[in-house]
């Protein structure tokens, strides 16, 4: 984005300006103008993306961006990830949704408007990585809500349905 390189240019200039000088104030103003431009460009891009995405998907599944923000009790253990998450799915949804922020909010209302839906899933279930031995394979997940590690040295199974 050209606005961002422009901003970086002004920020470099700022270092060479004396504090409280008129020139410095000018540069600061230019930077804040660029900041709001950058924010607008991002917002437009998000709007465009969510509209397109919503048009082409009936169900959108958003994964967990920040699993550490989930309370440990809700996340469960690696051996038994399924049950507790299910019990607290409302809470998880709220947390996951927060992680997606504006993007999740836009996708939700656009999906609602089109009669689709947005679902939130914690990483443990959307991933093809075994949480026990970290073996990665699409075959680990033969159905969307079951996980069965195909590694011969591992017996990990989970069902979140
Ligand atoms: Zn495994």
Coordinates of N, CA and C and ligand atoms in Angstrom, one line a residue:
X1 N 0.9 -1.2 0.0 CA 0.0 0.0 0.0 C 0.9 1.2 0.0
X2 N 0.7 2.2 -0.9 CA 1.6 3.3 -1.0 C 1.5 4.2 0.3
X3 N 0.3 4.2 0.9 CA 0.1 5.0 2.1 C 1.1 4.6 3.2
X4 N 1.3 3.3 3.2 CA 2.2 2.8 4.3 C 3.6 3.2 4.1
X5 N 4.1 3.1 2.8 CA 5.5 3.5 2.6 C 5.7 5.0 2.8
X6 N 4.6 5.7 2.5 CA 4.6 7.2 2.7 C 4.7 7.5 4.2
X7 N 4.0 6.8 4.9 CA 4.0 7.0 6.4 C 5.3 6.7 7.0
X8 N 5.9 5.6 6.5 CA 7.3 5.2 7.0 C 8.3 6.3 6.6
X9 N 8.1 6.9 5.5 CA 9.0 8.0 5.0 C 8.9 9.2 6.0
X10 N 7.6 9.6 6.3 CA 7.4 10.7 7.3 C 7.9 10.4 8.6
X11 N 7.8 9.1 9.0 CA 8.2 8.7 10.4 C 9.7 8.8 10.5
X12 N 10.4 8.6 9.4 CA 11.9 8.7 9.3 C 12.2 10.2 9.4
X13 N 11.4 11.0 8.7 CA 11.7 12.5 8.8 C 11.5 13.0 10.2
X14 N 10.5 12.5 10.9 CA 10.2 12.9 12.2 C 11.4 12.8 13.1
X15 N 12.2 11.8 13.0 CA 13.4 11.6 13.8 C 14.4 12.8 13.7
X16 N 14.4 13.4 12.5 CA 15.4 14.4 12.3 C 14.9 15.8 12.6
X17 N 13.6 15.9 12.9 CA 13.0 17.2 13.3 C 13.1 17.5 14.8
X18 N 13.4 18.8 15.1 CA 13.5 19.1 16.5 C 12.1 19.1 17.1
X19 N 12.1 18.7 18.4 CA 10.8 18.7 19.1 C 10.2 20.1 19.1
X20 N 8.8 20.1 19.0 CA 8.1 21.4 19.0 C 8.3 22.3 17.8
X21 N 9.1 21.9 16.9 CA 9.2 22.8 15.7 C 8.0 22.8 14.8
X22 N 7.8 23.8 14.0 CA 6.6 23.9 13.1 C 6.7 22.7 12.1
X23 N 7.9 22.5 11.6 CA 8.0 21.5 10.6 C 7.6 20.1 11.2
X24 N 8.0 19.9 12.4 CA 7.7 18.6 13.1 C 6.1 18.5 13.1
X25 N 5.5 19.6 13.5 CA 4.0 19.5 13.6 C 3.4 19.2 12.3
X26 N 3.9 19.7 11.2 CA 3.4 19.5 9.9 C 3.6 18.0 9.6
X27 N 4.7 17.4 9.9 CA 4.9 16.0 9.6 C 4.0 15.1 10.4
X28 N 3.8 15.5 11.7 CA 2.9 14.8 12.5 C 1.4 14.8 11.9
X29 N 1.0 15.9 11.4 CA -0.3 16.0 10.8 C -0.4 15.2 9.6
X30 N 0.7 15.2 8.8 CA 0.7 14.3 7.6 C 0.5 12.8 7.9
X31 N 1.2 12.5 9.0 CA 1.2 11.1 9.4 C -0.2 10.7 9.9
X32 N -0.9 11.6 10.6 CA -2.2 11.2 11.1 C -3.2 11.2 10.0
X33 N -3.0 12.0 9.0 CA -3.9 12.0 7.8 C -3.7 10.6 7.1
X34 N -2.5 10.2 6.9 CA -2.2 8.9 6.3 C -2.8 7.8 7.1
X35 N -2.7 7.9 8.4 CA -3.3 6.9 9.3 C -4.8 6.6 9.0
X36 N -5.5 7.7 8.9 CA -6.9 7.5 8.7 C -7.2 7.0 7.2
X37 N -6.3 7.4 6.3 CA -6.4 6.8 4.9 C -6.2 5.3 5.0
X38 N -5.2 4.9 5.7 CA -4.8 3.5 5.8 C -6.0 2.7 6.4
X39 N -6.6 3.3 7.5 CA -7.7 2.6 8.2 C -8.9 2.5 7.2
X40 N -9.1 3.5 6.4 CA -10.2 3.4 5.4 C -9.9 2.4 4.3
X41 N -8.7 2.3 3.8 CA -8.4 1.3 2.8 C -8.6 -0.1 3.4
X42 N -8.2 -0.3 4.6 CA -8.3 -1.6 5.3 C -9.8 -1.9 5.4
X43 N -10.6 -1.0 5.8 CA -12.0 -1.2 6.0 C -12.7 -1.6 4.7
X44 N -12.3 -0.9 3.6 CA -12.9 -1.2 2.3 C -12.5 -2.6 1.9
X45 N -11.2 -2.9 2.1 CA -10.7 -4.2 1.7 C -11.5 -5.3 2.5
X46 N -11.7 -5.1 3.8 CA -12.5 -6.0 4.6 C -13.9 -6.2 4.1
X47 N -14.5 -5.1 3.8 CA -15.9 -5.1 3.2 C -16.0 -5.9 2.0
X48 N -15.0 -5.6 1.1 CA -15.0 -6.3 -0.2 C -14.8 -7.8 0.0
X49 N -13.8 -8.1 0.8 CA -13.5 -9.5 1.0 C -14.7 -10.3 1.7
X50 N -15.3 -9.7 2.7 CA -16.4 -10.4 3.4 C -17.6 -10.6 2.5
X51 N -17.9 -9.6 1.6 CA -19.0 -9.7 0.7 C -18.8 -10.8 -0.3
X52 N -17.6 -10.8 -0.9 CA -17.3 -11.9 -1.9 C -17.3 -13.2 -1.2
X53 N -16.8 -13.3 0.0 CA -16.7 -14.6 0.7 C -18.1 -15.1 1.0
X54 N -18.9 -14.2 1.5 CA -20.2 -14.5 1.9 C -21.0 -15.0 0.7
X55 N -20.8 -14.3 -0.5 CA -21.6 -14.7 -1.7 C -21.3 -16.2 -2.1
X56 N -20.0 -16.6 -1.9 CA -19.6 -17.9 -2.4 C -19.6 -19.0 -1.3
X57 N -20.0 -18.7 -0.1 CA -20.0 -19.7 0.9 C -21.3 -19.7 1.7
X58 N -21.9 -20.9 1.9 CA -23.1 -21.0 2.7 C -22.8 -21.0 4.1
X59 N -21.7 -21.8 4.5 CA -21.3 -21.9 5.8 C -19.8 -21.6 5.9
X60 N -19.5 -20.6 6.8 CA -18.1 -20.2 6.9 C -17.7 -20.7 8.3
X61 N -16.6 -21.4 8.3 CA -16.0 -21.8 9.6 C -14.7 -21.0 9.9
X62 N -14.8 -20.3 11.0 CA -13.6 -19.6 11.4 C -12.9 -20.3 12.5
X63 N -11.6 -20.5 12.3 CA -10.8 -21.2 13.3 C -10.4 -20.2 14.4
X64 N -9.7 -20.8 15.4 CA -9.2 -20.0 16.5 C -7.9 -19.3 16.2
X65 N -7.9 -18.0 16.3 CA -6.7 -17.3 16.0 C -5.7 -17.3 17.2
X66 N -6.3 -17.3 18.3 CA -5.5 -17.1 19.5 C -6.0 -18.0 20.6
X67 N -5.5 -19.2 20.6 CA -6.0 -20.3 21.5 C -5.7 -19.9 22.9
X68 N -4.7 -19.1 23.1 CA -4.2 -18.8 24.5 C -5.2 -17.9 25.2
X69 N -6.1 -17.2 24.4 CA -7.1 -16.4 25.1 C -8.3 -17.2 25.6
X70 N -8.3 -18.5 25.3 CA -9.4 -19.3 25.7 C -9.1 -19.8 27.1
X71 N -10.1 -19.7 28.0 CA -9.8 -20.2 29.4 C -9.4 -21.7 29.3
X72 N -8.5 -22.1 30.2 CA -7.9 -23.4 30.1 C -9.1 -24.4 30.3
X73 N -10.0 -24.1 31.2 CA -11.1 -25.1 31.5 C -11.9 -25.4 30.2
X74 N -12.1 -24.4 29.4 CA -12.8 -24.6 28.2 C -12.0 -25.3 27.1
X75 N -10.8 -25.0 27.1 CA -9.9 -25.7 26.0 C -9.8 -27.2 26.3
X76 N -9.9 -27.6 27.5 CA -9.7 -29.0 27.8 C -8.3 -29.4 27.8
X77 N -8.0 -30.7 27.8 CA -6.6 -31.2 27.7 C -6.4 -31.7 26.3
X78 N -5.1 -32.0 26.0 CA -4.9 -32.6 24.7 C -5.4 -34.0 24.5
X79 N -5.5 -34.7 25.7 CA -6.1 -36.0 25.6 C -7.6 -36.0 25.5
X80 N -8.2 -35.1 26.1 CA -9.7 -35.1 26.1 C -10.2 -33.7 25.7
X81 N -10.0 -33.3 24.4 CA -10.3 -32.0 24.1 C -11.8 -31.8 23.8
X82 N -12.5 -32.9 23.5 CA -13.9 -32.7 23.1 C -14.9 -32.2 24.0
X83 N -15.1 -32.9 25.2 CA -16.3 -32.7 26.0 C -16.4 -31.3 26.6
X84 N -15.3 -30.8 27.2 CA -15.4 -29.5 27.9 C -15.7 -28.4 26.9
X85 N -15.1 -28.6 25.7 CA -15.3 -27.5 24.7 C -16.8 -27.5 24.3
X86 N -17.3 -28.7 24.2 CA -18.8 -28.8 23.8 C -19.6 -28.1 24.8
X87 N -19.4 -28.4 26.1 CA -20.2 -27.8 27.2 C -20.1 -26.2 27.1
X88 N -19.0 -25.7 26.8 CA -18.8 -24.3 26.8 C -18.8 -23.7 25.5
X89 N -19.5 -24.3 24.5 CA -19.4 -23.9 23.2 C -19.9 -22.4 23.0
X90 N -20.8 -22.0 23.8 CA -21.3 -20.7 23.8 C -20.2 -19.7 24.1
X91 N -19.5 -20.0 25.2 CA -18.4 -19.2 25.6 C -17.3 -19.2 24.6
X92 N -17.0 -20.3 24.0 CA -15.9 -20.4 23.0 C -16.3 -19.5 21.8
X93 N -17.5 -19.6 21.4 CA -18.0 -18.9 20.3 C -17.7 -17.4 20.5
X94 N -18.1 -16.9 21.7 CA -17.9 -15.5 22.1 C -16.4 -15.1 22.0
X95 N -15.6 -16.0 22.5 CA -14.2 -15.7 22.5 C -13.6 -15.8 21.1
X96 N -13.9 -16.8 20.4 CA -13.4 -16.9 19.0 C -13.8 -15.8 18.2
X97 N -15.1 -15.4 18.4 CA -15.7 -14.3 17.6 C -14.9 -13.0 17.9
X98 N -14.5 -12.8 19.1 CA -13.8 -11.6 19.5 C -12.4 -11.6 18.7
X99 N -11.8 -12.8 18.7 CA -10.5 -12.9 18.0 C -10.6 -12.4 16.5
X100 N -11.8 -12.7 15.9 CA -11.9 -12.4 14.5 C -12.3 -10.9 14.3
X101 N -12.8 -10.3 15.4 CA -13.1 -8.9 15.3 C -14.0 -8.5 14.2
X102 N -13.6 -7.4 13.6 CA -14.4 -6.8 12.5 C -14.7 -7.7 11.4
X103 N -13.7 -8.5 11.0 CA -13.9 -9.5 9.9 C -15.1 -10.5 10.3
X104 N -15.0 -11.0 11.5 CA -16.1 -12.0 11.9 C -17.4 -11.3 12.0
X105 N -17.4 -10.1 12.5 CA -18.7 -9.3 12.6 C -19.3 -9.1 11.2
X106 N -18.5 -8.7 10.3 CA -19.1 -8.5 8.9 C -19.5 -9.8 8.3
X107 N -18.7 -10.8 8.4 CA -19.1 -12.1 7.8 C -20.4 -12.6 8.4
X108 N -20.6 -12.4 9.8 CA -21.8 -12.8 10.4 C -23.0 -12.1 9.9
X109 N -23.0 -10.8 9.8 CA -24.2 -10.2 9.3 C -24.5 -10.4 7.9
X110 N -23.4 -10.5 7.1 CA -23.6 -10.8 5.7 C -24.2 -12.2 5.4
X111 N -23.7 -13.2 6.2 CA -24.2 -14.5 6.1 C -25.6 -14.6 6.6
X112 N -25.9 -13.9 7.7 CA -27.3 -13.9 8.2 C -28.2 -13.3 7.1
X113 N -27.8 -12.3 6.5 CA -28.6 -11.6 5.5 C -28.9 -12.5 4.3
X114 N -27.9 -13.4 3.9 CA -28.0 -14.3 2.8 C -28.6 -15.6 3.2
X115 N -28.8 -15.8 4.5 CA -29.4 -17.1 4.9 C -28.3 -18.1 5.1
X116 N -27.0 -17.7 5.2 CA -26.0 -18.7 5.5 C -25.6 -18.6 7.0
X117 N -24.5 -19.1 7.3 CA -24.1 -19.1 8.7 C -22.6 -19.0 8.9
X118 N -22.2 -18.6 10.1 CA -20.8 -18.5 10.5 C -20.6 -19.4 11.7
X119 N -19.6 -20.3 11.6 CA -19.4 -21.1 12.8 C -18.0 -20.9 13.2
X120 N -17.8 -21.1 14.5 CA -16.5 -20.9 15.1 C -16.0 -22.2 15.6
X121 N -14.7 -22.5 15.3 CA -14.2 -23.8 15.7 C -12.8 -23.5 16.4
X122 N -12.6 -24.2 17.5 CA -11.2 -24.0 18.0 C -10.3 -24.8 17.2
X123 N -9.0 -24.5 17.3 CA -8.0 -25.0 16.4 C -7.9 -26.6 16.5
X124 N -8.2 -27.1 17.6 CA -8.0 -28.5 17.8 C -8.9 -29.3 16.8
X125 N -10.0 -28.8 16.4 CA -10.9 -29.5 15.6 C -10.7 -29.2 14.1
X126 N -10.3 -28.0 13.8 CA -10.2 -27.7 12.4 C -8.9 -28.1 11.8
X127 N -8.0 -28.5 12.7 CA -6.6 -28.8 12.3 C -6.5 -30.2 11.8
X128 N -5.6 -30.5 11.0 CA -5.3 -31.8 10.5 C -4.1 -32.4 11.3
X129 N -3.6 -31.6 12.3 CA -2.5 -32.0 13.1 C -3.0 -32.8 14.3
X130 N -2.4 -33.9 14.5 CA -2.7 -34.7 15.8 C -2.2 -33.9 17.0
X131 N -3.1 -33.6 18.0 CA -2.6 -32.9 19.1 C -1.7 -33.7 20.0
X132 N -1.7 -35.0 19.8 CA -0.9 -35.9 20.7 C 0.5 -36.1 20.1
X133 N 0.5 -36.5 18.8 CA 1.9 -36.8 18.3 C 2.3 -35.8 17.2
X134 N 1.4 -34.8 16.9 CA 1.6 -33.8 15.8 C 1.7 -34.4 14.4
X135 N 1.3 -35.6 14.2 CA 1.3 -36.1 12.8 C 0.3 -35.4 12.0
X136 N 0.7 -34.9 10.9 CA -0.3 -34.1 10.1 C -0.7 -34.9 8.8
X137 N -2.0 -35.0 8.7 CA -2.6 -35.7 7.5 C -4.0 -35.3 7.4
X138 N -4.5 -35.1 6.1 CA -5.9 -34.8 5.9 C -6.7 -36.1 6.3
X139 N -6.1 -37.3 6.2 CA -6.8 -38.5 6.5 C -7.1 -38.6 8.0
X140 N -6.4 -37.8 8.8 CA -6.7 -37.8 10.3 C -8.2 -37.3 10.5
X141 N -8.7 -36.6 9.5 CA -10.0 -36.1 9.7 C -10.9 -36.6 8.6
X142 N -11.4 -37.8 8.7 CA -12.2 -38.3 7.6 C -13.6 -37.7 7.6
X143 N -14.1 -37.4 8.8 CA -15.4 -36.6 8.8 C -15.1 -35.3 9.6
X144 N -16.0 -34.3 9.3 CA -15.6 -33.0 9.9 C -15.6 -33.0 11.4
X145 N -16.4 -33.8 12.0 CA -16.4 -33.7 13.5 C -15.7 -34.8 14.2
X146 N -14.9 -35.6 13.5 CA -14.2 -36.7 14.2 C -12.7 -36.6 13.8
X147 N -11.9 -36.9 14.7 CA -10.5 -36.9 14.5 C -9.9 -38.2 14.9
X148 N -9.2 -38.9 14.0 CA -8.6 -40.2 14.3 C -7.2 -40.2 13.7
X149 N -6.2 -40.2 14.5 CA -4.9 -40.1 14.1 C -4.5 -41.4 13.3
X150 N -3.9 -41.2 12.1 CA -3.6 -42.4 11.3 C -2.2 -42.9 11.5
X151 N -1.4 -42.2 12.3 CA -0.1 -42.6 12.6 C -0.1 -44.0 13.3
X152 N 0.7 -45.0 12.9 CA 0.7 -46.3 13.5 C 1.1 -46.3 15.0
X153 N 1.9 -45.2 15.4 CA 2.4 -45.2 16.7 C 1.5 -44.4 17.7
X154 N 0.3 -44.0 17.2 CA -0.5 -43.1 18.0 C -2.0 -43.6 17.9
X155 N -2.7 -43.4 19.1 CA -4.0 -43.9 19.1 C -5.0 -42.8 19.4
X156 N -4.6 -41.6 19.1 CA -5.5 -40.4 19.5 C -6.8 -40.4 18.6
X157 N -7.9 -40.2 19.4 CA -9.2 -40.1 18.7 C -9.9 -39.0 19.4
X158 N -10.7 -38.2 18.7 CA -11.5 -37.2 19.4 C -12.8 -37.0 18.5
X159 N -13.8 -36.7 19.2 CA -15.1 -36.5 18.6 C -15.7 -35.3 19.1
X160 N -15.9 -34.3 18.3 CA -16.5 -33.1 18.8 C -17.9 -32.9 18.3
X161 N -18.5 -33.9 17.8 CA -19.9 -33.8 17.3 C -20.9 -34.2 18.3
Ligands
LIG1 ZN1 -1.3 -38.9 16.6

